[in-house]
Coordinates of C-alpha atoms in Angstrom, one line a residue:
Chain B
M1 CA 5.6 7.4 -21.2
A2 CA 8.0 4.7 -19.7
K3 CA 7.8 4.6 -15.8
S4 CA 11.1 5.8 -13.7
I5 CA 11.3 2.8 -10.6
W6 CA 14.3 3.5 -7.9
I7 CA 15.0 0.4 -6.0
V8 CA 17.0 1.2 -2.3
M9 CA 20.1 -1.0 -2.1
Q10 CA 20.5 -1.6 2.3
Q11 CA 24.1 -2.3 3.1
R12 CA 26.9 -2.5 6.2
E13 CA 29.8 -2.3 6.1
G14 CA 30.5 -2.6 2.2
K15 CA 28.1 -5.4 1.8
L16 CA 25.0 -5.7 0.6
H17 CA 22.1 -7.4 2.4
R18 CA 20.4 -10.0 0.6
M19 CA 17.3 -8.6 0.6
S20 CA 19.1 -5.1 -1.7
R21 CA 19.2 -8.0 -3.7
E22 CA 16.2 -9.4 -3.9
A23 CA 14.2 -6.4 -4.1
I24 CA 17.0 -6.1 -7.5
A25 CA 15.1 -8.8 -9.1
A26 CA 11.3 -6.9 -7.8
G27 CA 12.7 -3.5 -9.7
Q28 CA 13.2 -5.6 -12.3
Q29 CA 10.2 -7.0 -12.5
L30 CA 7.7 -3.9 -12.1
A31 CA 10.1 -2.3 -15.1
A32 CA 8.9 -5.1 -17.3
M33 CA 5.6 -5.1 -16.2
V34 CA 4.4 -1.6 -16.3
G35 CA 6.7 -0.6 -18.8
G36 CA 10.3 1.0 -17.4
T37 CA 13.7 1.5 -16.7
A38 CA 15.0 0.4 -12.5
S39 CA 18.1 2.1 -11.8
A40 CA 19.4 0.8 -8.3
V41 CA 20.0 4.0 -5.5
L42 CA 23.2 2.9 -3.5
I43 CA 23.4 4.9 -0.2
A44 CA 26.9 5.4 1.1
G45 CA 28.5 2.8 -0.7
D46 CA 32.6 2.9 -1.8
D47 CA 32.8 2.1 -5.5
A48 CA 33.2 -2.0 -5.2
L49 CA 29.8 -1.8 -4.0
A50 CA 28.6 0.5 -6.9
A51 CA 29.9 -1.8 -9.4
E52 CA 28.3 -5.2 -7.9
V53 CA 25.1 -3.4 -8.2
A54 CA 26.2 -2.3 -11.3
A55 CA 26.8 -5.9 -12.8
Y56 CA 22.9 -6.1 -12.4
E57 CA 21.0 -5.2 -15.6
L58 CA 20.1 -1.6 -14.2
E59 CA 19.3 1.7 -15.9
A60 CA 22.0 3.3 -13.4
V61 CA 23.4 3.4 -10.0
K62 CA 22.8 6.2 -8.0
V63 CA 25.4 6.7 -5.9
A64 CA 24.4 9.3 -2.7
A65 CA 28.2 9.5 -0.7
S66 CA 28.3 11.9 2.5
P67 CA 30.0 11.4 5.4
A68 CA 26.8 12.2 6.5
L69 CA 25.4 8.7 5.3
V70 CA 27.5 6.3 6.6
D71 CA 26.3 6.3 10.0
Y72 CA 22.7 5.2 9.4
T73 CA 20.3 8.3 11.0
P74 CA 16.2 8.8 9.5
G75 CA 17.4 12.6 9.3
A76 CA 19.8 12.1 6.8
F77 CA 19.0 9.4 4.8
V78 CA 14.9 11.1 4.7
G79 CA 17.6 14.1 3.6
A80 CA 19.1 12.7 1.0
L81 CA 16.5 10.4 -1.1
G82 CA 14.0 13.4 -0.3
S83 CA 15.7 16.1 -2.1
A84 CA 16.2 13.5 -5.2
I85 CA 13.2 11.9 -5.3
A86 CA 11.2 15.8 -4.9
A87 CA 14.0 16.6 -7.9
E88 CA 13.7 13.7 -10.4
R89 CA 10.0 12.2 -9.5
P90 CA 10.2 9.0 -9.8
D91 CA 7.7 6.8 -10.3
Y92 CA 8.1 4.0 -7.8
V93 CA 10.8 3.8 -5.3
L94 CA 11.0 -0.1 -4.3
F95 CA 13.1 -0.9 -0.6
P96 CA 13.4 -4.2 1.0
H97 CA 11.5 -4.4 4.1
T98 CA 13.9 -4.6 6.7
Y99 CA 14.1 -2.6 9.6
Q100 CA 15.9 -0.1 8.7
S101 CA 13.9 0.8 5.9
V102 CA 10.4 0.2 8.0
D103 CA 11.8 3.1 10.5
F104 CA 13.0 5.7 8.0
V105 CA 11.0 4.9 4.5
P106 CA 7.3 5.7 6.0
R107 CA 8.8 9.1 7.4
L108 CA 9.7 10.0 3.5
S109 CA 6.4 8.8 2.4
Q110 CA 5.2 11.5 4.2
E111 CA 8.0 14.3 3.6
V112 CA 7.3 14.2 0.0
G113 CA 4.0 13.2 -0.6
A114 CA 4.7 9.3 -1.5
A115 CA 2.0 6.6 -1.1
L116 CA 3.2 3.5 0.8
V117 CA 2.4 0.4 0.4
P118 CA 4.7 -1.4 3.0
E119 CA 5.4 -5.5 3.6
T120 CA 4.3 -6.3 -0.5
I121 CA 5.1 -10.0 -1.6
S122 CA 4.0 -10.0 -4.7
F123 CA 2.3 -7.1 -7.1
E124 CA 0.3 -7.4 -10.4
M125 CA -1.4 -5.5 -13.5
V126 CA -5.5 -5.8 -13.1
G127 CA -6.4 -3.3 -16.4
D128 CA -4.2 -0.6 -16.2
E129 CA -3.3 -0.6 -12.8
V130 CA -1.0 -2.6 -10.4
I131 CA -2.3 -4.2 -8.0
W132 CA 0.2 -5.6 -4.6
K133 CA 0.0 -8.1 -1.9
R134 CA 0.7 -8.0 1.6
P135 CA 0.0 -10.0 4.5
I136 CA -2.8 -8.6 7.3
L137 CA -3.4 -9.9 10.5
G138 CA 0.1 -11.4 11.8
G139 CA 0.1 -13.2 7.8
K140 CA -3.5 -15.5 9.1
L141 CA -4.7 -13.3 5.6
Q142 CA -3.6 -11.3 2.3
S143 CA -4.9 -8.1 1.3
R144 CA -5.1 -6.7 -2.1
V145 CA -4.6 -3.0 -2.4
R146 CA -4.5 -0.5 -5.3
V147 CA -2.9 3.3 -5.1
K148 CA -5.2 6.2 -5.5
G149 CA -4.2 9.4 -6.5
E150 CA -1.1 11.0 -8.4
G151 CA 2.3 10.8 -7.3
T152 CA 5.9 8.8 -6.4
V153 CA 4.5 5.2 -5.0
F154 CA 7.0 3.5 -2.0
A155 CA 6.6 0.0 -1.6
T156 CA 9.0 -2.2 0.8
L157 CA 9.4 -5.8 -0.1
Q158 CA 9.1 -8.5 2.4
S159 CA 11.8 -11.0 2.9
G160 CA 12.2 -14.0 0.0
A161 CA 9.0 -13.5 -1.8
F162 CA 11.3 -12.2 -4.9
P163 CA 13.9 -14.2 -5.1
V164 CA 17.4 -13.3 -5.9
D165 CA 18.0 -15.6 -8.4
S166 CA 15.9 -14.0 -10.7
A167 CA 17.7 -10.5 -11.0
A168 CA 18.8 -10.7 -14.3
A169 CA 22.9 -9.6 -14.5
A170 CA 23.8 -7.2 -17.1
T171 CA 25.3 -7.6 -20.7
T172 CA 27.5 -3.8 -19.7
P173 CA 27.2 -2.5 -16.4
A174 CA 25.1 0.2 -15.6
A175 CA 26.1 3.9 -15.5
V176 CA 27.3 4.9 -12.4
Q177 CA 26.4 8.4 -11.3
A178 CA 26.0 10.5 -8.1
M179 CA 23.4 12.0 -6.5
A180 CA 23.0 15.7 -5.9
L181 CA 22.4 16.3 -1.7
G182 CA 20.3 18.0 0.5
D183 CA 20.8 19.4 3.1
L184 CA 21.6 16.1 5.8
V185 CA 20.4 16.3 9.2
A186 CA 21.2 13.6 11.4
D187 CA 18.5 13.0 13.8
R188 CA 20.6 10.7 16.2
E189 CA 23.5 10.7 18.1
I190 CA 25.1 7.2 18.1
L191 CA 25.9 5.7 20.9
G192 CA 26.9 2.2 19.8
V193 CA 25.7 -1.4 18.0
E194 CA 26.3 -4.7 20.4
Q195 CA 24.8 -8.3 20.2
A196 CA 21.7 -8.3 21.9
G197 CA 22.2 -11.7 23.9
D198 CA 24.1 -12.5 26.3
D199 CA 25.1 -16.4 25.9
E200 CA 25.4 -17.2 22.8
V201 CA 23.2 -20.5 21.5
D202 CA 24.1 -20.8 17.4
L203 CA 20.6 -22.8 15.6
T204 CA 21.8 -21.9 12.6
K205 CA 23.6 -25.5 12.6
A206 CA 20.8 -27.5 13.6
D207 CA 19.8 -30.8 11.5
I208 CA 16.3 -31.0 14.1
I209 CA 14.8 -27.8 15.5
V210 CA 11.8 -28.1 17.3
G211 CA 10.4 -24.4 16.9
V212 CA 7.8 -23.8 20.0
G213 CA 4.8 -21.1 19.6
R214 CA 2.6 -19.1 21.7
G215 CA 0.1 -21.8 21.1
V216 CA 1.7 -24.3 23.7
G217 CA 0.5 -22.0 26.2
G218 CA 3.1 -21.9 29.2
P219 CA 6.5 -22.1 30.3
D220 CA 5.0 -25.6 32.6
K221 CA 3.7 -27.1 29.1
L222 CA 7.5 -26.9 27.4
G223 CA 8.3 -30.8 29.6
P224 CA 6.8 -32.8 26.4
L225 CA 8.5 -30.9 24.0
E226 CA 12.0 -30.9 25.6
E227 CA 11.6 -34.3 25.7
L228 CA 10.7 -34.7 22.3
A229 CA 14.0 -33.1 21.0
E230 CA 15.8 -35.1 23.0
R231 CA 14.3 -38.0 21.7
L232 CA 14.5 -36.6 18.3
G233 CA 18.6 -35.3 18.6
A234 CA 17.1 -31.6 18.2
D235 CA 17.6 -27.6 19.4
I236 CA 15.0 -26.0 20.7
G237 CA 13.8 -22.8 19.2
A238 CA 10.4 -20.1 19.6
S239 CA 9.1 -17.9 18.3
R240 CA 8.7 -14.3 18.9
P241 CA 5.9 -14.5 21.2
V242 CA 7.5 -17.5 23.3
I243 CA 10.4 -14.9 24.0
D244 CA 8.3 -12.3 24.4
N245 CA 6.2 -13.6 27.4
G246 CA 9.9 -14.7 28.8
W247 CA 9.0 -19.1 28.1
L248 CA 12.1 -18.8 26.6
P249 CA 15.7 -17.5 26.2
R250 CA 16.1 -14.3 24.3
D251 CA 18.6 -16.8 22.2
R252 CA 16.3 -19.3 21.1
Q253 CA 14.3 -16.5 19.0
I254 CA 13.7 -18.0 15.4
G255 CA 12.5 -15.5 12.4
S256 CA 13.0 -11.8 11.2
S257 CA 14.1 -10.1 14.7
G258 CA 15.7 -13.4 16.2
Q259 CA 17.7 -16.4 14.3
T260 CA 17.4 -17.6 10.2
V261 CA 17.6 -21.2 10.5
A262 CA 17.1 -24.4 7.6
P263 CA 17.6 -27.6 9.5
K264 CA 16.5 -30.8 7.4
L265 CA 13.7 -30.8 10.2
Y266 CA 11.5 -28.0 11.4
L267 CA 8.4 -29.0 13.5
A268 CA 5.9 -26.0 14.1
V269 CA 4.4 -26.4 17.7
G270 CA 1.5 -24.1 18.1
I271 CA 3.4 -21.4 15.4
S272 CA 0.6 -20.2 13.2
G273 CA 3.2 -18.7 11.1
A274 CA 3.3 -15.7 11.6
I275 CA 5.1 -13.9 8.0
Q276 CA 7.8 -12.6 10.9
H277 CA 8.6 -16.1 11.8
Q278 CA 8.2 -17.3 8.8
V279 CA 11.6 -15.7 7.0
G280 CA 13.4 -17.1 10.1
M281 CA 12.6 -20.7 9.3
K282 CA 11.0 -21.1 5.7
G283 CA 14.6 -22.9 4.4
S284 CA 13.8 -25.8 6.4
S285 CA 14.1 -28.6 4.2
C286 CA 11.5 -30.5 6.1
V287 CA 8.5 -28.1 7.7
V288 CA 6.2 -30.1 10.2
A289 CA 3.5 -28.4 11.5
I290 CA 0.7 -29.1 14.4
N291 CA -1.4 -26.7 15.5
K292 CA -4.7 -26.7 16.3
D293 CA -5.9 -24.0 13.2
K294 CA -6.0 -26.1 10.4
S295 CA -6.4 -22.9 8.8
A296 CA -3.1 -21.4 10.6
P297 CA -0.2 -20.1 7.4
I298 CA 2.0 -22.1 9.1
F299 CA 0.5 -25.0 7.0
G300 CA 0.6 -23.7 3.6
I301 CA 4.9 -23.8 4.1
S302 CA 4.5 -27.5 6.1
Q303 CA 4.8 -31.1 4.0
Y304 CA 3.2 -32.2 7.0
G305 CA 0.9 -31.8 9.4
L306 CA -1.8 -32.7 12.6
V307 CA -4.1 -30.9 13.6
G308 CA -5.4 -30.9 16.9
D309 CA -4.1 -30.1 20.7
L310 CA -0.2 -30.6 20.5
H311 CA -0.4 -31.4 23.8
E312 CA -1.9 -35.0 23.5
L313 CA -0.1 -34.7 19.7
V314 CA 3.4 -34.0 20.9
P315 CA 3.4 -36.6 24.1
A316 CA 1.8 -39.5 21.5
L317 CA 5.2 -38.6 19.3
N318 CA 7.1 -39.4 22.0
A319 CA 5.4 -42.7 22.6
A320 CA 5.5 -43.1 19.0
L321 CA 9.4 -42.5 19.0
A322 CA 9.8 -44.3 22.4
E323 CA 7.7 -47.2 20.9
S324 CA 10.4 -46.9 17.2
E325 CA 13.9 -47.1 19.1
Chain S
M1 CA 6.4 15.2 31.5
R2 CA 3.1 15.2 29.6
I3 CA 2.8 12.0 27.3
A4 CA 0.7 11.5 24.4
V5 CA 0.1 7.3 23.6
C6 CA -1.5 6.3 20.8
I7 CA -3.2 3.1 21.0
K8 CA -5.0 0.6 18.2
Q9 CA -8.5 -1.4 19.2
V10 CA -7.2 -4.6 17.5
P11 CA -8.8 -7.9 16.7
D12 CA -8.0 -10.5 19.0
A13 CA -4.9 -12.6 17.3
E14 CA -6.5 -15.8 18.7
G15 CA -9.6 -15.5 17.5
R16 CA -11.3 -17.6 13.9
L17 CA -11.4 -14.5 11.1
Q18 CA -13.5 -14.7 8.2
V19 CA -13.9 -12.4 5.7
A20 CA -16.6 -10.1 5.5
A21 CA -19.4 -10.5 2.7
D22 CA -17.9 -7.7 1.1
G23 CA -14.7 -9.3 0.7
K24 CA -12.9 -6.2 2.0
W25 CA -11.9 -7.1 5.3
I26 CA -12.7 -9.4 8.3
D27 CA -16.0 -10.0 9.7
E28 CA -16.1 -7.8 12.5
D29 CA -19.3 -8.9 14.4
E30 CA -18.2 -12.4 16.1
I31 CA -15.2 -11.5 17.9
K32 CA -13.7 -10.3 20.1
F33 CA -11.3 -6.9 20.5
V34 CA -8.6 -6.8 22.4
I35 CA -5.9 -3.2 23.0
N36 CA -3.1 -3.8 20.1
E37 CA -0.1 -5.8 21.6
S38 CA 2.6 -3.6 21.4
D39 CA 0.7 -0.1 22.0
Q40 CA 0.4 -2.4 25.6
Y41 CA 3.8 -1.6 26.2
A42 CA 3.7 1.4 25.1
L43 CA 1.3 2.5 27.9
E44 CA 3.3 0.9 30.3
E45 CA 6.1 2.4 29.8
A46 CA 4.6 5.8 29.0
L47 CA 2.9 4.9 33.4
T48 CA 6.2 4.1 34.0
L49 CA 8.2 7.3 32.9
T50 CA 5.2 9.6 34.2
E51 CA 5.7 7.8 37.7
A52 CA 9.1 8.5 37.8
H53 CA 9.5 11.4 36.4
G54 CA 6.1 13.2 37.5
G55 CA 3.4 14.3 35.2
E56 CA 0.4 12.2 33.0
V57 CA -0.6 10.0 30.4
V58 CA -3.0 10.9 28.0
V59 CA -4.1 8.5 25.7
F60 CA -5.6 8.5 21.9
S61 CA -7.1 5.9 19.9
L62 CA -9.1 6.2 16.5
G63 CA -11.7 4.1 15.8
P64 CA -15.8 3.6 16.1
D65 CA -17.6 3.1 19.1
R66 CA -16.3 -0.1 20.2
V67 CA -12.6 1.5 20.9
Q68 CA -14.7 3.1 24.4
D69 CA -13.6 -0.4 25.7
A70 CA -10.4 -0.3 24.5
L71 CA -10.2 3.3 25.5
R72 CA -11.2 2.8 29.4
K73 CA -8.6 -0.1 29.7
A74 CA -6.6 1.8 29.2
L75 CA -7.5 4.7 31.7
A76 CA -8.1 1.9 34.2
L77 CA -4.3 0.9 33.9
G78 CA -3.7 5.0 35.0
A79 CA -3.8 7.6 32.1
K80 CA -5.4 10.7 33.1
R81 CA -8.2 11.7 29.7
A82 CA -8.1 9.7 26.6
V83 CA -9.6 11.5 23.1
H84 CA -11.3 9.3 21.4
L85 CA -11.4 10.3 16.9
A86 CA -14.6 8.5 16.8
D87 CA -16.5 10.9 14.1
S88 CA -17.3 8.7 10.9
A89 CA -15.0 10.4 9.1
F90 CA -11.5 9.5 10.1
H91 CA -12.4 5.4 10.3
G92 CA -10.8 3.3 6.9
G93 CA -7.7 5.3 6.8
D94 CA -4.0 4.3 5.6
A95 CA -1.7 5.2 8.0
H96 CA -1.1 8.2 6.4
A97 CA -4.5 9.4 7.2
T98 CA -4.8 7.6 10.8
A99 CA -0.8 10.1 11.5
R100 CA -2.4 13.2 10.2
A101 CA -5.7 13.3 12.5
L102 CA -3.9 12.1 15.7
A103 CA -1.0 15.1 14.6
A104 CA -3.8 17.8 14.5
A105 CA -5.3 16.2 18.1
I106 CA -2.3 15.6 20.0
R107 CA -0.9 19.3 18.3
S108 CA -3.7 20.8 20.2
E109 CA -2.2 19.9 23.7
E110 CA 1.4 20.7 24.8
F111 CA 3.7 16.4 25.4
D112 CA 6.8 15.9 25.5
L113 CA 7.0 12.4 24.2
V114 CA 4.0 10.5 21.9
L115 CA 4.2 6.3 22.6
T116 CA 3.0 4.1 20.7
G117 CA 3.7 0.5 18.8
A118 CA 5.8 -0.4 15.9
Q119 CA 3.3 -2.2 14.1
S120 CA -1.0 -2.8 14.4
D121 CA -1.4 -6.3 14.7
D122 CA -4.1 -5.9 12.6
A123 CA -3.1 -3.8 9.2
G124 CA 0.3 -3.5 10.1
Y125 CA 1.5 -0.8 8.2
G126 CA 4.1 -0.2 11.2
A127 CA 4.3 3.5 9.9
T128 CA 1.5 5.8 11.3
G129 CA 4.3 6.9 14.1
S130 CA 6.5 8.1 12.6
M131 CA 4.7 9.2 10.0
L132 CA 3.0 11.3 12.8
A133 CA 6.7 12.2 13.6
G134 CA 6.6 13.8 10.7
L135 CA 4.2 16.1 10.5
L136 CA 5.1 17.0 14.2
G137 CA 8.4 17.7 13.0
W138 CA 9.9 15.7 15.6
P139 CA 12.4 12.5 16.4
H140 CA 11.2 9.7 16.2
A141 CA 13.0 5.8 16.5
W142 CA 10.7 2.6 15.4
L143 CA 11.3 -0.7 16.8
V144 CA 12.1 0.4 20.5
M145 CA 13.5 -1.8 23.5
G146 CA 14.6 0.2 25.7
L147 CA 14.0 4.0 26.7
E148 CA 15.3 6.2 29.7
V149 CA 14.8 9.9 30.0
D150 CA 17.6 11.4 30.6
E151 CA 18.2 13.8 33.6
G152 CA 16.4 17.4 32.8
G153 CA 13.6 15.6 30.1
G154 CA 15.4 17.7 27.0
S155 CA 16.5 14.4 25.4
A156 CA 16.5 10.2 25.9
K157 CA 19.0 7.1 25.5
V158 CA 17.1 4.2 22.6
T159 CA 17.6 0.9 22.2
R160 CA 16.4 0.1 19.1
E161 CA 16.3 -3.5 17.2
M162 CA 18.8 -3.8 14.1
E163 CA 18.1 -7.0 12.2
S164 CA 20.0 -11.0 13.1
G165 CA 19.5 -10.1 17.4
M166 CA 21.7 -6.5 17.0
N167 CA 20.7 -3.3 19.2
E168 CA 22.0 0.1 18.4
F169 CA 21.8 2.5 21.0
F170 CA 21.9 6.3 20.0
R171 CA 20.2 9.4 21.6
L172 CA 16.9 11.7 21.0
Q173 CA 16.4 15.2 21.4
L174 CA 12.5 15.5 23.4
P175 CA 10.1 15.9 22.2
A176 CA 10.3 13.2 19.9
V177 CA 7.9 9.5 18.7
I178 CA 9.1 6.7 20.0
E179 CA 7.3 3.1 18.7
V180 CA 8.2 0.3 21.0
Q181 CA 8.3 -3.2 20.5
A182 CA 6.6 -6.0 22.4
G183 CA 8.9 -7.1 25.4
L184 CA 10.2 -4.0 26.3
N185 CA 8.6 -4.1 30.1
H186 CA 6.0 -6.1 31.8
P187 CA 2.1 -5.0 31.6
R188 CA 0.6 -4.3 34.7
Y189 CA -3.0 -5.2 35.1
A190 CA -6.2 -3.2 35.6
S191 CA -6.8 -2.6 39.6
L192 CA -10.6 -2.7 41.2
K193 CA -9.7 0.7 42.3
G194 CA -8.8 2.0 38.5
I195 CA -11.5 0.8 36.8
M196 CA -13.6 2.3 39.5
Q197 CA -11.7 5.3 39.0
A198 CA -11.7 5.0 34.9
K199 CA -15.1 5.5 34.9
R200 CA -15.2 9.1 35.9
K201 CA -12.2 9.9 34.2
P202 CA -13.2 12.2 30.8
V203 CA -13.4 10.9 27.4
D204 CA -13.2 14.0 24.7
R205 CA -14.7 13.2 21.1
P206 CA -13.0 15.8 18.9
T207 CA -15.1 16.1 14.9
P208 CA -12.3 16.6 12.6
A209 CA -13.8 19.9 11.9
D210 CA -12.8 20.8 16.1
L211 CA -8.5 19.9 15.2
G212 CA -9.2 21.7 12.1
L213 CA -9.3 19.3 9.2
V214 CA -11.4 18.9 6.3
A215 CA -13.2 15.8 6.3
D216 CA -11.9 14.3 3.5
E217 CA -8.3 14.6 4.8
V218 CA -8.2 11.6 7.1
G219 CA -10.5 8.6 7.1
M220 CA -11.0 7.1 4.1
A221 CA -11.3 9.7 1.9
G222 CA -7.7 11.1 2.7
S223 CA -6.1 7.3 1.8
R224 CA -3.5 6.6 -0.8
L225 CA -4.5 3.1 -0.4
E226 CA -7.4 1.2 -1.1
I227 CA -8.0 -2.2 0.0
V228 CA -9.6 -4.1 -3.2
D229 CA -10.3 -7.7 -1.4
V230 CA -8.6 -9.6 1.3
A231 CA -8.8 -13.8 1.3
F232 CA -6.8 -16.8 3.0
P233 CA -3.5 -17.5 1.9
D234 CA -3.5 -20.5 -0.6
S235 CA -3.1 -22.6 2.5
G236 CA -2.2 -26.4 3.2
V237 CA -1.2 -26.5 -0.6
G238 CA 1.2 -29.7 -0.2
A239 CA 1.0 -30.0 3.4
Q240 CA -0.1 -33.9 4.1
I241 CA -2.2 -33.8 6.9
F242 CA -2.3 -37.0 9.0
E243 CA -6.0 -37.9 10.6
G244 CA -7.5 -39.8 13.3
D245 CA -6.9 -40.2 17.7
P246 CA -3.1 -38.4 18.3
A247 CA -1.5 -41.6 18.6
T248 CA -2.4 -43.2 15.3
A249 CA -1.5 -39.4 13.5
A250 CA 1.6 -39.6 15.5
K251 CA 2.5 -43.1 14.3
A252 CA 1.9 -42.1 10.4
L253 CA 4.0 -38.8 10.6
I254 CA 7.2 -41.0 12.8
E255 CA 7.0 -43.2 9.9
K256 CA 6.8 -40.3 7.1
L257 CA 9.7 -38.6 8.5
R258 CA 11.9 -42.0 8.7
N259 CA 10.7 -43.4 5.1
E260 CA 10.1 -40.9 2.9
A261 CA 11.3 -38.0 3.9
R262 CA 14.2 -39.3 5.2
V263 CA 14.7 -36.9 7.6
L264 CA 15.0 -38.6 10.9

């Protein structure tokens, strides 16, 4: 029997989240692989947005429209999607692995009794079953998982795992349908949204970035890195642990909860390359990794690497730059 | 207020990891274990809240005997009691199965709040706390960066991290499950007195039957996900490593960046 795949879009103020398009690409790929059709689910989108989604090759665009869905709350989203999933029993439901999805999708899966594969980076058919791949241990390893038992399978899709370019456009636009909605109860009283940092450092325009990781060891060890940045005309960025430890201010953070950068040169110093960091910098033209652990995932996305003690290597780089100036 | 804190003991992120002989997980023999990073912040938040509002913290954890160390540490930091879901029937579960076990244990007492980390540093599902909330029928929030319990304890103001450096603010009714992000406070160190007192604090070890659960609802038997295998990602593909002493390697790298990559 043909499988049905739903792809849940994320949008904000009428604009699709980039990862929604990646999810469409993944959904089309999964539909082709398991033999089925893919439909998009658009929560609180207007006609223009529905038309934009319908321009992709999809069976249908299901629109959940209600004033209760305009401001995101898990209660209303779980209510809307839960009743539709319970009624129509899709085989697979895909979501972009965004902070919004991770907030409500586990709860939704618990509510409708669906299996959940979080943070999927790829899937493949092995025999007659789908095997999903996802990072574990901060991306140091990957696990392949299978889903046991019957019923709907949910997967959230890691940023960048399914290229947007591979999403196929429709020859004729997909049908736009209104979704039947159950009771939508907001379980949060929304008070507001604001920028987390006070004075913004904009790393998105930097040509060269020296990215500082936990491996640096402490705020007192930053001197040689600052010198390196100065010699290269670079800005300093950092991975999350450095920020959480207070070694550098939060506006220097690069990664899924910080800035997304794409400089021509990114030097990752003492950064192991957790997936949350990679999504913020893997668009860089040239990545150099400096790390003591040669199995660190960062080397997998780097063009060049130095393996060893960064406290020796960074001063050596400074000396080499001074010599060639 | 009475606060339940769910913690997980995980491999130390700084340690060297190897795939186990059966290929299904890492080799746990030679590695150090620590309390999951975001769970440490959850525990700190709970201790701070009970210091301000009165009450007590009970810490819950699921896992084999080695988890005792993590629970003793939590007791040394100030938790009153611990509940260890140590029975082997509980082990190896996915987020659903683990949430089911935790929900049964937490439901057997009265709590105003459950605090836990947003994500484990090993399996990394980021789902257990939200599923636990669903099972308890309580509201939840994931990736919380700030928590203020309102006067009277009936509700709380929550700051939650969104993408692109934005935060959102909202109010939740209590009881609720709050899943915190690392970095929202400064976890304390255990005092010598705390460590001594921890030795006398009670640790319960209920079985599935004690919690009204059937063994195949929890652990590996109660899971929908099954790990086929684990492996290191294809690493080092394309990364040209410069060998030799630091000065030689550094010079070679700068030369390549100038003349091959042309980024300097």
